[in-house]
């Protein structure tokens, strides 16, 4: 009896150790991917894994786990921060709750094109945000997926005006800026984790959500959503993060390989977006989705969001001057 108890105790201890042991020394790293395979996150992850393995002469490799298999996007930040997970690719809006200054990238209508997105992430501001994220969340951004504008989808009706939006139950990530934006547009959105979103749309717990075209296709949202509105309030940036504990545990040559592979994968991601988005949009239309543009060049959407939402978040992004600096770097 005593023997059995001891065996059980040591088995439990071994299991706890396996869970708690930093993955830092492994030659094979684990990468969590929030989306299904086939989208921009997958493209960034596979491109990174290939470049990283090449740069380390095959000594290191990365296994990818799509579809939230290693946890919901926000949970992967916590796990990486504690050194229990090596890499994760997730939407920037799911990093903001842990490092509020990156919110400058999700303030509505700050990023107005793919070029803007690239300038902000690859320039001085991107560097500062990477440092802040290490400090606040214990994770380091080593690459970026450029995923395109988050368009609004829903199962009920074409939406062009803010009046059309009324009455729709829209899922948003658990992100204060996005919640405040929908409130400025006159609706109370439903904050929900990414992992629960497909089922909630399928079971009609919510009517709609927003995400980029390529994500809508990768997640097969066309099976549960009919209408798309081409709003352009947030350009979806999806960082590749590495646990700072794991990064610091690597030898300098491996750290260098990680940073270089991240840069190469980001460049690949940008090219992939420009080459793919239009094709995916046509495929979604062929599968029966109906696409509308917001009325009057999106004027009322832009006005309500920028005048109401921006001032609410000056403090959390580190001051109004941070937004001014971002706009200035974009020539505005
Ligand atoms: C979200 O809506 O929570 C994210 O944008 C999902 C994603 O990572 O694609």
Short mmCIF file of C-alpha atoms and ligand atoms in Angstrom, two decimals:
data_model
loop_
_atom_site.label_atom_id
_atom_site.label_comp_id
_atom_site.label_asym_id
_atom_site.label_seq_id
_atom_site.Cartn_x
_atom_site.Cartn_y
_atom_site.Cartn_z
CA UNK A 1 0.00 0.00 0.00
CA UNK A 2 2.78 2.34 1.08
CA UNK A 3 4.79 1.39 -2.02
CA UNK A 4 1.82 2.20 -4.29
CA UNK A 5 1.37 5.55 -2.60
CA UNK A 6 5.06 6.41 -3.13
CA UNK A 7 4.89 5.40 -6.77
CA UNK A 8 1.85 7.60 -7.24
CA UNK A 9 3.58 10.51 -5.50
CA UNK A 10 6.67 10.21 -7.68
CA UNK A 11 4.57 9.85 -10.83
CA UNK A 12 2.72 13.03 -9.89
CA UNK A 13 5.99 14.84 -9.18
CA UNK A 14 7.45 13.75 -12.52
CA UNK A 15 4.33 14.92 -14.37
CA UNK A 16 4.41 18.30 -12.61
CA UNK A 17 8.08 18.68 -13.41
CA UNK A 18 7.46 17.89 -17.08
CA UNK A 19 4.79 20.58 -17.20
CA UNK A 20 6.80 23.13 -15.28
CA UNK A 21 10.21 22.53 -16.86
CA UNK A 22 11.15 25.38 -19.18
CA UNK A 23 11.18 24.18 -22.76
CA UNK A 24 14.28 26.37 -23.16
CA UNK A 25 16.86 23.63 -23.59
CA UNK A 26 14.95 21.60 -26.12
CA UNK A 27 16.22 21.39 -29.68
CA UNK A 28 12.63 21.13 -30.77
CA UNK A 29 10.57 24.18 -29.89
CA UNK A 30 6.79 24.35 -29.66
CA UNK A 31 4.83 27.04 -31.44
CA UNK A 32 1.17 27.76 -30.63
CA UNK A 33 -0.96 29.08 -33.48
CA UNK A 34 -4.40 30.52 -32.70
CA UNK A 35 -5.88 30.11 -36.18
CA UNK A 36 -6.44 27.02 -38.28
CA UNK A 37 -3.67 25.99 -40.67
CA UNK A 38 -3.75 27.85 -43.96
CA UNK A 39 -4.01 31.48 -42.86
CA UNK A 40 -1.46 34.24 -42.36
CA UNK A 41 -0.41 32.93 -38.93
CA UNK A 42 0.36 29.52 -40.41
CA UNK A 43 2.26 31.11 -43.28
CA UNK A 44 4.42 33.12 -40.86
CA UNK A 45 4.99 30.10 -38.61
CA UNK A 46 6.00 27.68 -41.37
CA UNK A 47 8.23 30.27 -43.00
CA UNK A 48 9.91 30.97 -39.62
CA UNK A 49 10.36 27.26 -38.85
CA UNK A 50 12.03 26.64 -42.21
CA UNK A 51 14.39 29.63 -41.95
CA UNK A 52 15.27 28.86 -38.31
CA UNK A 53 16.09 25.24 -39.04
CA UNK A 54 18.22 26.26 -42.04
CA UNK A 55 20.07 28.90 -40.05
CA UNK A 56 20.95 26.43 -37.28
CA UNK A 57 22.10 23.78 -39.77
CA UNK A 58 19.13 21.58 -38.81
CA UNK A 59 20.16 21.51 -35.12
CA UNK A 60 16.93 23.18 -34.03
CA UNK A 61 13.40 22.76 -35.25
CA UNK A 62 9.96 24.11 -34.47
CA UNK A 63 6.74 22.09 -34.26
CA UNK A 64 3.57 24.04 -35.04
CA UNK A 65 0.28 23.49 -33.19
CA UNK A 66 -2.56 25.31 -35.02
CA UNK A 67 -6.18 25.79 -34.02
CA UNK A 68 -5.52 26.84 -30.45
CA UNK A 69 -4.33 23.31 -29.52
CA UNK A 70 -1.89 24.80 -26.98
CA UNK A 71 -4.48 27.15 -25.49
CA UNK A 72 -6.49 30.20 -26.36
CA UNK A 73 -4.43 33.09 -27.78
CA UNK A 74 -4.46 35.15 -24.57
CA UNK A 75 -3.50 32.07 -22.50
CA UNK A 76 -0.46 31.48 -24.69
CA UNK A 77 0.93 34.87 -23.62
CA UNK A 78 0.73 33.79 -19.96
CA UNK A 79 2.29 30.41 -20.68
CA UNK A 80 5.14 31.89 -22.72
CA UNK A 81 5.68 34.53 -20.06
CA UNK A 82 6.23 31.74 -17.48
CA UNK A 83 8.58 29.83 -19.82
CA UNK A 84 6.10 26.96 -20.28
CA UNK A 85 5.66 27.63 -23.99
CA UNK A 86 8.34 28.63 -26.49
CA UNK A 87 6.57 30.48 -29.32
CA UNK A 88 3.08 31.73 -30.13
CA UNK A 89 1.52 33.56 -33.06
CA UNK A 90 -1.57 35.52 -32.16
CA UNK A 91 -3.44 38.68 -33.02
CA UNK A 92 -1.92 41.86 -31.55
CA UNK A 93 -5.28 42.68 -29.95
CA UNK A 94 -4.77 39.60 -27.77
CA UNK A 95 -1.38 40.91 -26.58
CA UNK A 96 -2.71 44.38 -25.63
CA UNK A 97 -4.32 43.23 -22.35
CA UNK A 98 -0.80 42.21 -21.14
CA UNK A 99 1.11 45.15 -22.61
CA UNK A 100 -1.26 48.10 -23.08
CA UNK A 101 1.15 50.32 -25.03
CA UNK A 102 0.83 48.05 -28.08
CA UNK A 103 -2.76 49.36 -28.15
CA UNK A 104 -1.47 52.17 -30.37
CA UNK A 105 -1.49 49.58 -33.19
CA UNK A 106 -5.17 48.79 -32.65
CA UNK A 107 -6.54 52.28 -32.18
CA UNK A 108 -9.17 52.52 -34.90
CA UNK A 109 -8.10 53.98 -38.24
CA UNK A 110 -4.48 54.70 -37.22
CA UNK A 111 -3.17 52.16 -39.75
CA UNK A 112 -4.69 52.91 -43.14
CA UNK A 113 -2.75 50.57 -45.43
CA UNK A 114 -0.44 47.56 -45.48
CA UNK A 115 2.47 49.99 -46.00
CA UNK A 116 1.48 51.85 -42.80
CA UNK A 117 1.46 48.54 -40.94
CA UNK A 118 4.91 47.67 -42.20
CA UNK A 119 6.33 51.12 -41.41
CA UNK A 120 5.04 51.06 -37.83
CA UNK A 121 6.18 47.54 -37.02
CA UNK A 122 9.58 47.68 -38.72
CA UNK A 123 10.53 51.19 -37.58
CA UNK A 124 11.47 52.85 -34.31
CA UNK A 125 7.93 52.47 -32.91
CA UNK A 126 7.96 48.71 -33.49
CA UNK A 127 11.28 48.49 -31.63
CA UNK A 128 9.90 50.43 -28.65
CA UNK A 129 6.78 48.26 -28.53
CA UNK A 130 8.91 45.11 -28.60
CA UNK A 131 10.88 46.40 -25.60
CA UNK A 132 7.67 47.30 -23.76
CA UNK A 133 6.26 43.85 -24.40
CA UNK A 134 9.33 42.17 -22.92
CA UNK A 135 9.06 44.44 -19.88
CA UNK A 136 5.29 44.13 -19.36
CA UNK A 137 4.47 40.62 -20.58
CA UNK A 138 7.73 38.65 -20.51
CA UNK A 139 7.52 37.87 -24.23
CA UNK A 140 9.59 39.16 -27.14
CA UNK A 141 8.14 39.95 -30.56
CA UNK A 142 10.46 38.46 -33.19
CA UNK A 143 8.26 38.63 -36.28
CA UNK A 144 4.99 39.93 -37.68
CA UNK A 145 2.21 38.47 -39.79
CA UNK A 146 0.52 41.14 -41.90
CA UNK A 147 -3.02 39.87 -42.15
CA UNK A 148 -5.05 42.69 -43.72
CA UNK A 149 -7.97 44.79 -42.50
CA UNK A 150 -10.48 43.20 -40.15
CA UNK A 151 -13.75 43.13 -42.07
CA UNK A 152 -17.12 42.70 -40.39
CA UNK A 153 -19.02 39.48 -41.09
CA UNK A 154 -22.53 38.50 -40.02
CA UNK A 155 -25.21 35.92 -40.69
CA UNK A 156 -28.23 38.24 -40.79
CA UNK A 157 -28.16 41.15 -43.24
CA UNK A 158 -26.00 43.44 -45.39
CA UNK A 159 -24.52 46.21 -43.23
CA UNK A 160 -23.50 49.55 -44.73
CA UNK A 161 -24.42 52.14 -42.12
CA UNK A 162 -24.24 52.34 -38.35
CA UNK A 163 -28.03 52.06 -38.36
CA UNK A 164 -27.71 48.69 -40.10
CA UNK A 165 -25.35 47.57 -37.35
CA UNK A 166 -27.96 48.13 -34.63
CA UNK A 167 -29.55 44.94 -33.35
CA UNK A 168 -26.65 42.70 -34.37
CA UNK A 169 -24.84 40.75 -31.67
CA UNK A 170 -21.16 41.06 -32.57
CA UNK A 171 -18.36 39.06 -30.99
CA UNK A 172 -15.16 40.97 -30.26
CA UNK A 173 -11.90 39.83 -28.65
CA UNK A 174 -11.50 40.64 -24.95
CA UNK A 175 -9.89 43.93 -25.90
CA UNK A 176 -10.97 47.25 -24.39
CA UNK A 177 -10.21 49.30 -27.52
CA UNK A 178 -12.34 47.10 -29.75
CA UNK A 179 -15.18 46.99 -27.23
CA UNK A 180 -15.09 50.81 -26.99
CA UNK A 181 -15.11 51.11 -30.79
CA UNK A 182 -18.32 49.11 -31.19
CA UNK A 183 -19.85 51.07 -28.33
CA UNK A 184 -18.96 54.29 -30.17
CA UNK A 185 -20.76 52.81 -33.17
CA UNK A 186 -23.88 52.34 -31.01
CA UNK A 187 -23.84 48.63 -30.17
CA UNK A 188 -22.76 46.61 -27.16
CA UNK A 189 -20.46 43.89 -28.49
CA UNK A 190 -19.94 40.48 -26.87
CA UNK A 191 -16.32 39.95 -25.71
CA UNK A 192 -15.38 36.32 -26.27
CA UNK A 193 -12.20 34.30 -26.63
CA UNK A 194 -11.04 33.35 -30.12
CA UNK A 195 -11.30 29.63 -29.36
CA UNK A 196 -15.06 29.93 -28.71
CA UNK A 197 -15.88 32.09 -31.72
CA UNK A 198 -16.62 29.56 -34.48
CA UNK A 199 -19.05 27.58 -32.30
CA UNK A 200 -20.75 30.76 -31.09
CA UNK A 201 -21.31 31.86 -34.71
CA UNK A 202 -22.48 28.39 -35.69
CA UNK A 203 -24.93 28.13 -32.81
CA UNK A 204 -26.09 31.71 -33.43
CA UNK A 205 -25.14 32.81 -29.94
CA UNK A 206 -23.65 35.77 -31.79
CA UNK A 207 -24.51 37.09 -35.26
CA UNK A 208 -21.15 38.40 -36.38
CA UNK A 209 -17.48 39.18 -35.76
CA UNK A 210 -14.59 40.90 -37.47
CA UNK A 211 -11.36 39.44 -38.82
CA UNK A 212 -9.34 39.71 -42.04
CA UNK A 213 -10.41 37.99 -45.27
CA UNK A 214 -7.62 35.41 -45.08
CA UNK A 215 -8.57 34.52 -41.50
CA UNK A 216 -12.28 34.29 -42.40
CA UNK A 217 -11.36 31.75 -45.10
CA UNK A 218 -8.85 29.78 -42.99
CA UNK A 219 -11.40 29.47 -40.19
CA UNK A 220 -14.18 28.50 -42.66
CA UNK A 221 -16.41 31.28 -41.32
CA UNK A 222 -18.09 31.32 -44.75
CA UNK A 223 -19.93 28.17 -43.56
CA UNK A 224 -21.63 30.15 -40.78
CA UNK A 225 -21.58 33.76 -42.04
CA UNK A 226 -23.17 35.29 -45.13
CA UNK A 227 -22.42 39.05 -45.26
CA UNK A 228 -19.14 40.96 -45.24
CA UNK A 229 -18.70 44.72 -44.75
CA UNK A 230 -15.37 46.15 -45.84
CA UNK A 231 -14.68 48.24 -42.76
CA UNK A 232 -11.02 49.19 -42.33
CA UNK A 233 -10.86 50.18 -38.68
CA UNK A 234 -8.05 47.82 -37.66
CA UNK A 235 -5.30 46.37 -39.76
CA UNK A 236 -4.64 42.97 -38.25
CA UNK A 237 -1.06 42.53 -37.11
CA UNK A 238 -0.18 39.16 -35.67
CA UNK A 239 3.14 38.99 -33.87
CA UNK A 240 5.30 35.92 -33.47
CA UNK A 241 6.31 36.00 -29.82
CA UNK A 242 8.93 33.97 -27.97
CA UNK A 243 9.06 33.51 -24.23
CA UNK A 244 11.74 35.92 -22.99
CA UNK A 245 12.92 33.24 -20.55
CA UNK A 246 13.36 30.80 -23.41
CA UNK A 247 15.08 33.42 -25.58
CA UNK A 248 17.55 34.36 -22.83
CA UNK A 249 18.37 30.68 -22.24
CA UNK A 250 19.65 30.28 -25.83
CA UNK A 251 23.24 30.66 -26.95
CA UNK A 252 24.02 33.87 -28.89
CA UNK A 253 24.15 32.09 -32.27
CA UNK A 254 20.68 30.60 -31.68
CA UNK A 255 19.30 33.98 -30.58
CA UNK A 256 20.71 35.48 -33.77
CA UNK A 257 19.10 32.72 -35.85
CA UNK A 258 15.74 33.37 -34.15
CA UNK A 259 15.88 37.10 -34.89
CA UNK A 260 17.00 36.63 -38.48
CA UNK A 261 14.42 33.92 -39.17
CA UNK A 262 11.74 36.21 -37.68
CA UNK A 263 12.76 39.02 -40.01
CA UNK A 264 12.75 36.73 -43.06
CA UNK A 265 9.35 35.31 -42.11
CA UNK A 266 7.89 38.83 -41.66
CA UNK A 267 9.04 39.80 -45.15
CA UNK A 268 7.50 36.62 -46.51
CA UNK A 269 4.24 37.41 -44.68
CA UNK A 270 3.96 40.87 -46.23
CA UNK A 271 4.45 39.48 -49.72
CA UNK A 272 1.99 36.66 -49.04
CA UNK A 273 -0.72 39.15 -48.03
CA UNK A 274 -0.29 41.25 -51.16
CA UNK A 275 -0.37 38.16 -53.38
CA UNK A 276 -3.22 36.33 -51.64
CA UNK A 277 -5.89 38.64 -50.19
CA UNK A 278 -7.64 39.44 -53.46
CA UNK A 279 -7.77 35.78 -54.46
CA UNK A 280 -9.28 34.78 -51.09
CA UNK A 281 -11.87 37.53 -51.39
CA UNK A 282 -12.96 36.17 -54.79
CA UNK A 283 -13.11 32.64 -53.35
CA UNK A 284 -15.34 33.77 -50.49
CA UNK A 285 -17.70 35.44 -52.98
CA UNK A 286 -17.74 32.26 -55.09
CA UNK A 287 -18.70 30.36 -51.93
CA UNK A 288 -21.76 32.60 -51.52
CA UNK A 289 -20.66 35.45 -49.26
CA UNK A 290 -22.01 38.92 -50.14
CA UNK A 291 -19.62 41.84 -49.81
CA UNK A 292 -20.63 45.50 -49.22
CA UNK A 293 -18.69 48.70 -48.71
CA UNK A 294 -19.67 50.99 -45.84
CA UNK A 295 -21.78 53.94 -47.01
CA UNK A 296 -20.20 57.35 -47.76
CA UNK A 297 -16.62 56.11 -47.73
CA UNK A 298 -16.99 54.93 -44.11
CA UNK A 299 -17.24 58.58 -42.95
CA UNK A 300 -19.61 58.09 -39.98
CA UNK A 301 -17.73 54.96 -38.81
CA UNK A 302 -14.41 56.82 -38.87
CA UNK A 303 -15.71 59.97 -37.17
CA UNK A 304 -17.45 58.16 -34.30
CA UNK A 305 -14.52 55.84 -33.65
CA UNK A 306 -11.66 58.33 -33.77
CA UNK A 307 -13.30 61.15 -31.83
CA UNK A 308 -14.69 58.92 -29.06
CA UNK A 309 -12.18 56.10 -28.77
CA UNK A 310 -8.75 57.69 -29.20
CA UNK A 311 -8.93 60.02 -26.16
CA UNK A 312 -10.11 57.17 -23.92
CA UNK A 313 -6.87 55.28 -24.49
CA UNK A 314 -4.21 58.02 -24.44
CA UNK A 315 -3.24 57.00 -20.91
CA UNK A 316 -2.98 53.25 -21.53
CA UNK A 317 -0.85 53.64 -24.65
CA UNK A 318 1.61 55.79 -22.66
CA UNK A 319 0.28 59.27 -23.50
CA UNK A 320 -1.18 61.15 -26.46
CA UNK A 321 2.37 61.82 -27.68
CA UNK A 322 2.72 58.09 -28.48
CA UNK A 323 -0.20 58.32 -30.89
CA UNK A 324 1.14 61.59 -32.32
CA UNK A 325 4.54 59.95 -32.88
CA UNK A 326 2.89 56.99 -34.65
CA UNK A 327 0.86 59.32 -36.90
CA UNK A 328 3.93 61.45 -37.60
CA UNK A 329 5.95 58.40 -38.64
CA UNK A 330 3.15 57.69 -41.12
CA UNK A 331 3.32 61.24 -42.49
CA UNK A 332 0.07 62.44 -40.89
C1 LIG B 1 -9.36 37.43 -32.54
O1 LIG B 1 -10.33 37.87 -33.16
O2 LIG B 1 -9.39 37.12 -31.33
C2 LIG B 1 -8.10 37.26 -33.29
O3 LIG B 1 -7.97 38.25 -34.23
C3 LIG B 1 -8.11 35.95 -33.94
C4 LIG B 1 -6.88 35.65 -34.73
O4 LIG B 1 -5.83 35.51 -34.15
O5 LIG B 1 -6.95 35.47 -35.94
#
